mmCIF file of C-alpha atoms in Angstrom:
data_model
loop_
_atom_site.group_PDB
_atom_site.id
_atom_site.type_symbol
_atom_site.label_atom_id
_atom_site.label_comp_id
_atom_site.label_asym_id
_atom_site.label_seq_id
_atom_site.Cartn_x
_atom_site.Cartn_y
_atom_site.Cartn_z
ATOM 1 C CA MET W 1 23.259 23.528 11.058
ATOM 2 C CA ASN W 2 21.495 20.981 13.278
ATOM 3 C CA ASN W 3 20.609 17.313 13.295
ATOM 4 C CA PHE W 4 17.066 16.616 12.087
ATOM 5 C CA ALA W 5 16.503 13.920 14.695
ATOM 6 C CA ALA W 6 17.140 16.227 17.647
ATOM 7 C CA THR W 7 14.517 15.211 20.203
ATOM 8 C CA ASN W 8 13.510 18.783 21.071
ATOM 9 C CA ALA W 9 13.043 19.817 17.433
ATOM 10 C CA VAL W 10 9.553 20.682 16.168
ATOM 11 C CA TYR W 11 8.592 20.840 12.498
ATOM 12 C CA PHE W 12 5.635 22.095 10.520
ATOM 13 C CA LEU W 13 3.852 19.992 7.926
ATOM 14 C CA ILE W 14 2.894 22.354 5.125
ATOM 15 C CA GLY W 15 0.351 20.654 2.876
ATOM 16 C CA HIS W 16 -1.599 22.167 0.030
ATOM 17 C CA PHE W 17 -5.060 22.600 1.520
ATOM 18 C CA ALA W 18 -4.558 26.330 1.791
ATOM 19 C CA LYS W 19 -3.448 26.650 -1.850
ATOM 20 C CA SER W 20 -6.537 24.824 -3.102
ATOM 21 C CA ASN W 21 -9.403 26.901 -4.478
ATOM 22 C CA HIS W 22 -11.822 24.779 -2.448
ATOM 23 C CA PRO W 23 -9.969 23.511 0.656
ATOM 24 C CA ALA W 24 -13.162 22.511 2.468
ATOM 25 C CA LEU W 25 -14.297 20.385 -0.472
ATOM 26 C CA LEU W 26 -10.861 18.769 -0.720
ATOM 27 C CA TYR W 27 -10.977 17.992 3.000
ATOM 28 C CA VAL W 28 -14.426 16.375 2.729
ATOM 29 C CA VAL W 29 -13.410 14.266 -0.287
ATOM 30 C CA ILE W 30 -10.277 12.964 1.446
ATOM 31 C CA PHE W 31 -12.241 12.290 4.643
ATOM 32 C CA VAL W 32 -14.932 10.325 2.754
ATOM 33 C CA VAL W 33 -12.322 8.328 0.812
ATOM 34 C CA PHE W 34 -10.483 7.599 4.073
ATOM 35 C CA LEU W 35 -13.687 6.261 5.653
ATOM 36 C CA MET W 36 -14.362 4.147 2.555
ATOM 37 C CA ALA W 37 -10.868 2.643 2.668
ATOM 38 C CA LEU W 38 -11.009 2.037 6.409
ATOM 39 C CA SER W 39 -14.490 0.479 6.402
ATOM 40 C CA GLY W 40 -13.939 -1.543 3.204
ATOM 41 C CA ASN W 41 -10.721 -3.137 4.411
ATOM 42 C CA THR W 42 -12.011 -3.696 7.957
ATOM 43 C CA ILE W 43 -15.188 -5.390 6.704
ATOM 44 C CA LEU W 44 -13.100 -7.559 4.410
ATOM 45 C CA ILE W 45 -10.855 -8.673 7.284
ATOM 46 C CA LEU W 46 -13.901 -9.533 9.435
ATOM 47 C CA LEU W 47 -15.626 -11.407 6.606
ATOM 48 C CA ILE W 48 -12.591 -13.552 5.880
ATOM 49 C CA ASP W 49 -12.046 -14.254 9.568
ATOM 50 C CA CYS W 50 -15.670 -15.221 10.254
ATOM 51 C CA ASP W 51 -16.486 -17.288 7.147
ATOM 52 C CA VAL W 52 -14.797 -20.709 7.055
ATOM 53 C CA HIS W 53 -15.326 -20.908 3.281
ATOM 54 C CA LEU W 54 -12.860 -18.043 2.898
ATOM 55 C CA HIS W 55 -10.109 -19.735 4.894
ATOM 56 C CA ASN W 56 -7.790 -20.456 1.989
ATOM 57 C CA PRO W 57 -4.398 -19.068 0.875
ATOM 58 C CA MET W 58 -5.784 -16.405 -1.471
ATOM 59 C CA TYR W 59 -7.929 -14.790 1.216
ATOM 60 C CA PHE W 60 -5.174 -15.171 3.803
ATOM 61 C CA PHE W 61 -3.010 -12.930 1.604
ATOM 62 C CA ILE W 62 -5.902 -10.530 1.041
ATOM 63 C CA THR W 63 -6.352 -10.227 4.816
ATOM 64 C CA GLN W 64 -2.720 -9.212 5.162
ATOM 65 C CA LEU W 65 -3.083 -6.719 2.307
ATOM 66 C CA SER W 66 -6.123 -5.134 3.959
ATOM 67 C CA LEU W 67 -4.292 -4.993 7.287
ATOM 68 C CA MET W 68 -1.364 -3.169 5.669
ATOM 69 C CA ASP W 69 -3.724 -0.741 3.936
ATOM 70 C CA VAL W 70 -5.562 0.026 7.176
ATOM 71 C CA MET W 71 -2.316 0.584 9.060
ATOM 72 C CA TYR W 72 -0.607 2.907 6.620
ATOM 73 C CA ILE W 73 -3.650 4.983 5.750
ATOM 74 C CA SER W 74 -4.319 5.331 9.495
ATOM 75 C CA GLY W 75 -0.742 6.444 10.103
ATOM 76 C CA THR W 76 -0.902 9.480 7.820
ATOM 77 C CA VAL W 77 -4.403 10.601 6.838
ATOM 78 C CA PRO W 78 -5.976 11.183 10.322
ATOM 79 C CA LYS W 79 -3.184 13.554 11.384
ATOM 80 C CA MET W 80 -3.401 15.348 8.047
ATOM 81 C CA LEU W 81 -7.153 15.871 8.522
ATOM 82 C CA MET W 82 -6.794 16.896 12.171
ATOM 83 C CA ASP W 83 -4.103 19.423 11.251
ATOM 84 C CA GLN W 84 -6.504 20.982 8.768
ATOM 85 C CA VAL W 85 -9.308 21.205 11.355
ATOM 86 C CA THR W 86 -7.255 22.466 14.299
ATOM 87 C CA GLY W 87 -4.748 24.534 12.330
ATOM 88 C CA VAL W 88 -1.948 22.937 14.387
ATOM 89 C CA ASN W 89 0.399 21.251 11.939
ATOM 90 C CA LYS W 90 3.341 20.589 14.229
ATOM 91 C CA ILE W 91 5.206 17.310 14.488
ATOM 92 C CA SER W 92 8.191 16.437 16.671
ATOM 93 C CA ALA W 93 11.301 14.739 15.320
ATOM 94 C CA PRO W 94 10.608 11.392 17.120
ATOM 95 C CA GLU W 95 7.026 11.393 15.819
ATOM 96 C CA CYS W 96 8.311 12.181 12.342
ATOM 97 C CA GLY W 97 10.816 9.333 12.494
ATOM 98 C CA MET W 98 8.172 6.880 13.708
ATOM 99 C CA GLN W 99 5.770 7.927 10.975
ATOM 100 C CA MET W 100 8.486 7.541 8.341
ATOM 101 C CA PHE W 101 9.563 4.118 9.637
ATOM 102 C CA LEU W 102 6.022 2.713 9.752
ATOM 103 C CA TYR W 103 5.227 4.074 6.327
ATOM 104 C CA LEU W 104 8.390 2.674 4.709
ATOM 105 C CA THR W 105 7.857 -0.681 6.413
ATOM 106 C CA LEU W 106 4.243 -1.018 5.294
ATOM 107 C CA VAL W 107 4.849 0.123 1.719
ATOM 108 C CA GLY W 108 7.879 -2.179 1.404
ATOM 109 C CA SER W 109 5.896 -5.085 2.847
ATOM 110 C CA GLU W 110 3.102 -4.510 0.344
ATOM 111 C CA PHE W 111 5.619 -4.672 -2.523
ATOM 112 C CA PHE W 112 6.467 -8.254 -1.632
ATOM 113 C CA LEU W 113 2.947 -9.240 -0.593
ATOM 114 C CA GLN W 114 1.654 -8.248 -4.033
ATOM 115 C CA ALA W 115 4.269 -10.597 -5.498
ATOM 116 C CA ALA W 116 3.189 -13.413 -3.159
ATOM 117 C CA MET W 117 -0.440 -12.894 -4.214
ATOM 118 C CA ALA W 118 0.501 -13.056 -7.901
ATOM 119 C CA TYR W 119 2.440 -16.286 -7.285
ATOM 120 C CA ASP W 120 -0.558 -17.726 -5.437
ATOM 121 C CA ARG W 121 -2.820 -17.022 -8.446
ATOM 122 C CA TYR W 122 -0.211 -18.571 -10.749
ATOM 123 C CA VAL W 123 -0.167 -21.809 -8.748
ATOM 124 C CA ALA W 124 -3.976 -21.884 -8.499
ATOM 125 C CA ILE W 125 -4.494 -21.548 -12.263
ATOM 126 C CA CYS W 126 -1.422 -23.218 -13.751
ATOM 127 C CA HIS W 127 -1.072 -26.051 -11.195
ATOM 128 C CA PRO W 128 -4.594 -26.527 -9.746
ATOM 129 C CA LEU W 129 -4.124 -30.195 -8.785
ATOM 130 C CA HIS W 130 -1.104 -29.371 -6.628
ATOM 131 C CA TYR W 131 -2.394 -26.049 -5.304
ATOM 132 C CA PHE W 132 -2.986 -27.022 -1.672
ATOM 133 C CA ILE W 133 0.328 -28.892 -1.571
ATOM 134 C CA LEU W 134 2.394 -26.053 -3.031
ATOM 135 C CA MET W 135 0.486 -23.400 -1.062
ATOM 136 C CA ASN W 136 0.144 -25.137 2.284
ATOM 137 C CA HIS W 137 -0.205 -23.212 5.544
ATOM 138 C CA ARG W 138 3.530 -23.244 6.247
ATOM 139 C CA VAL W 139 4.364 -21.810 2.820
ATOM 140 C CA CYS W 140 1.733 -19.072 3.217
ATOM 141 C CA LEU W 141 3.093 -18.084 6.628
ATOM 142 C CA LEU W 142 6.618 -18.036 5.215
ATOM 143 C CA LEU W 143 5.620 -15.772 2.313
ATOM 144 C CA VAL W 144 3.711 -13.355 4.554
ATOM 145 C CA SER W 145 6.370 -13.207 7.282
ATOM 146 C CA SER W 146 9.040 -12.675 4.605
ATOM 147 C CA SER W 147 7.019 -9.764 3.206
ATOM 148 C CA TRP W 148 6.782 -8.121 6.631
ATOM 149 C CA PHE W 149 10.468 -8.744 7.351
ATOM 150 C CA LEU W 150 11.710 -7.325 4.041
ATOM 151 C CA GLY W 151 9.448 -4.298 4.503
ATOM 152 C CA SER W 152 10.894 -3.667 7.961
ATOM 153 C CA VAL W 153 14.399 -3.854 6.464
ATOM 154 C CA ASP W 154 13.333 -1.004 4.176
ATOM 155 C CA GLY W 155 12.253 1.051 7.191
ATOM 156 C CA PHE W 156 15.345 0.255 9.271
ATOM 157 C CA MET W 157 17.717 1.140 6.427
ATOM 158 C CA LEU W 158 16.228 4.403 5.143
ATOM 159 C CA THR W 159 14.782 6.008 8.292
ATOM 160 C CA PRO W 160 17.948 6.403 10.434
ATOM 161 C CA VAL W 161 20.022 7.749 7.539
ATOM 162 C CA THR W 162 17.356 10.243 6.457
ATOM 163 C CA MET W 163 16.654 11.424 9.994
ATOM 164 C CA ASN W 164 20.336 12.026 10.751
ATOM 165 C CA PHE W 165 21.073 14.345 7.852
ATOM 166 C CA PRO W 166 22.197 17.833 8.916
ATOM 167 C CA PHE W 167 19.495 20.338 8.062
ATOM 168 C CA CYS W 168 19.388 24.094 7.633
ATOM 169 C CA SER W 169 17.258 26.576 9.521
ATOM 170 C CA SER W 170 14.012 25.742 7.720
ATOM 171 C CA GLN W 171 11.514 23.772 9.794
ATOM 172 C CA GLU W 172 8.801 23.546 7.141
ATOM 173 C CA ILE W 173 8.173 20.120 5.605
ATOM 174 C CA HIS W 174 6.288 20.679 2.363
ATOM 175 C CA HIS W 175 4.191 17.566 2.602
ATOM 176 C CA PHE W 176 1.268 16.141 4.545
ATOM 177 C CA PHE W 177 3.514 13.719 6.409
ATOM 178 C CA CYS W 178 7.188 12.824 6.934
ATOM 179 C CA GLU W 179 8.292 11.239 3.678
ATOM 180 C CA VAL W 180 11.917 10.734 2.655
ATOM 181 C CA PRO W 181 12.080 13.159 -0.327
ATOM 182 C CA ALA W 182 10.326 15.914 1.652
ATOM 183 C CA ILE W 183 12.792 15.553 4.553
ATOM 184 C CA MET W 184 15.814 15.460 2.256
ATOM 185 C CA LYS W 185 14.864 18.861 0.841
ATOM 186 C CA LEU W 186 15.566 20.362 4.286
ATOM 187 C CA SER W 187 19.161 19.163 4.259
ATOM 188 C CA CYS W 188 21.874 21.676 3.505
ATOM 189 C CA SER W 189 24.454 18.950 2.793
ATOM 190 C CA ASP W 190 25.097 17.114 -0.458
ATOM 191 C CA THR W 191 22.576 14.253 -0.681
ATOM 192 C CA SER W 192 23.525 13.040 -4.177
ATOM 193 C CA LEU W 193 25.374 9.943 -2.910
ATOM 194 C CA TYR W 194 22.454 9.005 -0.664
ATOM 195 C CA GLU W 195 20.030 9.511 -3.540
ATOM 196 C CA THR W 196 22.121 7.211 -5.733
ATOM 197 C CA LEU W 197 22.274 4.520 -3.052
ATOM 198 C CA MET W 198 18.545 4.873 -2.395
ATOM 199 C CA TYR W 199 17.886 4.518 -6.117
ATOM 200 C CA LEU W 200 19.922 1.286 -6.277
ATOM 201 C CA TYR W 201 18.301 -0.074 -3.133
ATOM 202 C CA CYS W 202 14.773 0.717 -4.331
ATOM 203 C CA PHE W 203 15.587 -0.774 -7.739
ATOM 204 C CA LEU W 204 16.520 -4.058 -6.063
ATOM 205 C CA MET W 205 13.454 -3.841 -3.814
ATOM 206 C CA LEU W 206 11.236 -3.462 -6.891
ATOM 207 C CA LEU W 207 13.061 -5.844 -9.218
ATOM 208 C CA ILE W 208 12.156 -9.034 -7.337
ATOM 209 C CA PRO W 209 8.399 -8.420 -6.871
ATOM 210 C CA VAL W 210 7.936 -6.884 -10.337
ATOM 211 C CA THR W 211 9.650 -9.890 -11.920
ATOM 212 C CA ILE W 212 7.467 -12.313 -9.958
ATOM 213 C CA ILE W 213 4.257 -10.397 -10.727
ATOM 214 C CA SER W 214 4.931 -10.002 -14.453
ATOM 215 C CA SER W 215 6.066 -13.629 -14.808
ATOM 216 C CA SER W 216 3.089 -14.994 -12.878
ATOM 217 C CA TYR W 217 0.497 -13.060 -14.868
ATOM 218 C CA SER W 218 2.241 -13.938 -18.141
ATOM 219 C CA PHE W 219 2.060 -17.649 -17.338
ATOM 220 C CA ILE W 220 -1.570 -17.256 -16.244
ATOM 221 C CA LEU W 221 -2.575 -15.581 -19.503
ATOM 222 C CA PHE W 222 -0.618 -18.147 -21.529
ATOM 223 C CA THR W 223 -2.368 -21.010 -19.717
ATOM 224 C CA ILE W 224 -5.801 -19.492 -20.279
ATOM 225 C CA HIS W 225 -4.978 -18.816 -23.929
ATOM 226 C CA ARG W 226 -4.220 -22.508 -24.414
ATOM 227 C CA MET W 227 -7.732 -23.381 -23.179
ATOM 228 C CA ASN W 228 -9.212 -21.903 -26.394
ATOM 229 C CA SER W 229 -12.126 -20.535 -24.371
ATOM 230 C CA ALA W 230 -13.308 -17.048 -25.277
ATOM 231 C CA GLU W 231 -15.315 -16.803 -22.051
ATOM 232 C CA ALA W 232 -12.345 -17.784 -19.868
ATOM 233 C CA TRP W 233 -10.082 -15.361 -21.745
ATOM 234 C CA LYS W 234 -12.591 -12.519 -21.342
ATOM 235 C CA LYS W 235 -13.044 -13.201 -17.618
ATOM 236 C CA ALA W 236 -9.281 -13.447 -17.033
ATOM 237 C CA PHE W 237 -8.580 -10.243 -18.942
ATOM 238 C CA ALA W 238 -11.241 -8.340 -16.948
ATOM 239 C CA THR W 239 -9.904 -9.671 -13.638
ATOM 240 C CA TYR W 240 -6.160 -9.389 -14.140
ATOM 241 C CA SER W 241 -6.247 -6.092 -16.019
ATOM 242 C CA SER W 242 -7.855 -4.514 -12.938
ATOM 243 C CA HIS W 243 -5.237 -6.195 -10.734
ATOM 244 C CA MET W 244 -2.436 -4.839 -12.909
ATOM 245 C CA MET W 245 -3.983 -1.364 -12.865
ATOM 246 C CA VAL W 246 -3.686 -1.229 -9.060
ATOM 247 C CA VAL W 247 -0.157 -2.676 -9.168
ATOM 248 C CA ILE W 248 0.931 -0.081 -11.755
ATOM 249 C CA LEU W 249 -0.600 2.767 -9.731
ATOM 250 C CA PHE W 250 1.051 1.605 -6.523
ATOM 251 C CA TYR W 251 4.469 0.768 -7.956
ATOM 252 C CA GLY W 252 4.500 3.719 -10.361
ATOM 253 C CA ALA W 253 3.881 6.243 -7.601
ATOM 254 C CA ASP W 254 6.637 4.726 -5.485
ATOM 255 C CA VAL W 255 9.080 4.706 -8.394
ATOM 256 C CA TYR W 256 8.455 8.435 -8.780
ATOM 257 C CA THR W 257 8.818 9.067 -5.045
ATOM 258 C CA TYR W 258 11.943 7.083 -4.236
ATOM 259 C CA MET W 259 13.811 6.505 -7.499
ATOM 260 C CA LEU W 260 13.778 9.922 -9.153
ATOM 261 C CA PRO W 261 16.287 12.567 -7.964
ATOM 262 C CA THR W 262 14.941 15.352 -5.767
ATOM 263 C CA SER W 263 15.501 17.813 -8.621
ATOM 264 C CA TYR W 264 12.568 16.139 -10.424
ATOM 265 C CA HIS W 265 10.286 16.528 -7.426
ATOM 266 C CA THR W 266 7.902 19.382 -6.813
ATOM 267 C CA SER W 267 5.499 19.709 -3.898
ATOM 268 C CA GLU W 268 2.505 19.472 -6.236
ATOM 269 C CA LYS W 269 3.749 16.275 -7.920
ATOM 270 C CA ASP W 270 4.559 14.746 -4.530
ATOM 271 C CA MET W 271 0.986 15.390 -3.392
ATOM 272 C CA ILE W 272 -0.416 13.669 -6.481
ATOM 273 C CA ALA W 273 1.825 10.629 -5.952
ATOM 274 C CA TYR W 274 0.818 10.607 -2.280
ATOM 275 C CA VAL W 275 -2.886 10.504 -3.194
ATOM 276 C CA PHE W 276 -2.330 7.571 -5.564
ATOM 277 C CA TYR W 277 -0.481 5.173 -3.279
ATOM 278 C CA THR W 278 -1.685 6.285 0.148
ATOM 279 C CA ILE W 279 -5.360 7.119 -0.354
ATOM 280 C CA LEU W 280 -6.500 5.686 -3.688
ATOM 281 C CA THR W 281 -5.017 2.168 -3.645
ATOM 282 C CA PRO W 282 -6.400 1.271 -0.173
ATOM 283 C CA VAL W 283 -9.872 2.053 -1.573
ATOM 284 C CA LEU W 284 -9.352 0.111 -4.790
ATOM 285 C CA ASN W 285 -7.745 -2.978 -3.248
ATOM 286 C CA PRO W 286 -10.846 -4.358 -1.473
ATOM 287 C CA LEU W 287 -13.018 -3.526 -4.497
ATOM 288 C CA ILE W 288 -10.770 -5.186 -7.050
ATOM 289 C CA TYR W 289 -9.382 -8.112 -5.088
ATOM 290 C CA SER W 290 -12.436 -9.225 -3.185
ATOM 291 C CA LEU W 291 -15.710 -7.302 -3.164
ATOM 292 C CA ARG W 292 -16.194 -8.222 -6.839
ATOM 293 C CA ASN W 293 -15.678 -11.868 -5.859
ATOM 294 C CA LYS W 294 -18.769 -14.086 -5.588
ATOM 295 C CA ASP W 295 -17.491 -15.845 -2.465
ATOM 296 C CA VAL W 296 -17.032 -12.534 -0.663
ATOM 297 C CA THR W 297 -20.415 -11.127 -1.717
ATOM 298 C CA ARG W 298 -22.035 -14.372 -0.560
ATOM 299 C CA ALA W 299 -20.308 -14.106 2.823
ATOM 300 C CA LEU W 300 -21.375 -10.444 3.086
ATOM 301 C CA LYS W 301 -25.010 -11.294 2.350
ATOM 302 C CA LYS W 302 -24.845 -14.098 4.905
ATOM 303 C CA MET W 303 -23.489 -11.718 7.555
ATOM 304 C CA LEU W 304 -26.196 -9.144 6.777
ATOM 305 C CA ASN W 305 -28.896 -11.810 6.952
ATOM 306 C CA VAL W 306 -27.615 -12.995 10.327
ATOM 307 C CA GLY W 307 -27.653 -9.398 11.556
ATOM 308 C CA SER W 308 -31.237 -8.842 10.427
ATOM 309 C CA VAL W 309 -32.360 -12.114 12.068
ATOM 310 C CA LEU W 310 -30.734 -11.073 15.339
ATOM 311 C CA GLN W 311 -32.482 -7.712 15.199
ATOM 312 C CA GLU W 312 -35.847 -9.408 14.612
ATOM 313 C CA SER W 313 -35.287 -11.797 17.519
ATOM 314 C CA ILE W 314 -34.437 -8.889 19.835
ATOM 315 C CA LYS W 315 -37.659 -7.129 18.874
#
C-alpha cells in the first residue's frame, strides 16, 4: 500500500480509444471538436475585447465563460490526443494532482459563473431601467471574482484529500485524465465516508447556482408572459431553452460524476459524461450564448471587413 501522491510514482491513463471499433475516426472527431471549441471561444474573446459596443456586463461574463472553457479543454484534451498519437500514456503524480486541481477549479468556477450570467439576464429583462446601476462594473467584478474564488475552494478541498488516499498496486487510471472518481477506484481503503462528504459538498456547491438560475429564468419567463406578445414569448423560449439545454448538460454530467457513488460508475459511462461537460459544452457555449447574437455577428463581419481592407491595401 502506497500514497498516491508520491512524487516518484508514475501512472497510466487508460482511455477507450483502443476499445473503439474505429479509434482513428474517434481521434479525428475529438480533434476537430477541440479545434472548434478552441477557435470559437478564442474568437469570441477577441471580438468582445476589440469591439467597444460589446463592452457591457453580459459580454464581460461571456468572456470569462469562454476563458474557462479554453483553459479546461486545453488542460485535458491535448494530452489525451498526444497519448493516442505517441502511445505514451504516462502521467506523474504531481502532474495528475495539478490536472485535477485545475479541472475542479474551472468546473466549480463555471457553476457559479452560469448563475451570475442568469442573474444578469434577469436584471436586464425584469429591471431594464436600473440595469446599469444594479450591474455596474464593481458588481460585475465581484460576481466574477467570487466565481473564481469559490471554484478554487472546490479544487483546494477535493484535490489534496483524493491525492492522499492509500492506493493498491494498480497504476492504471481508467480515464483520459485524472478525475476524482477514477482516482478513487485505485484506493484499497474504505472511501464511503469521503464519498458521502463529497456528495454533501457538491450538493451545496450546486444548490446555490441551480437555485439562482432556475429563479432567474422563471422570473424572466413570467415577465415576458405578462407582455402578452407572442413574438417576444417565441423569441424568449427559443433563446432560453437553448441556454437551459447547455446548463442541464453541464450540471447533469457533473451530478453523475461527483454525486453518485463509485458503485454506479463504469468506465464507459464516465467517458460519456466526460465528453458532455469537457468537449461538448465548450463548443456549444459560444454558439448558443453569442454567435447567434446579432451584436456579435455584426462585430465579426466588421472584423472580417477590416481584415480584407488591410489585405487589399498591402497588395
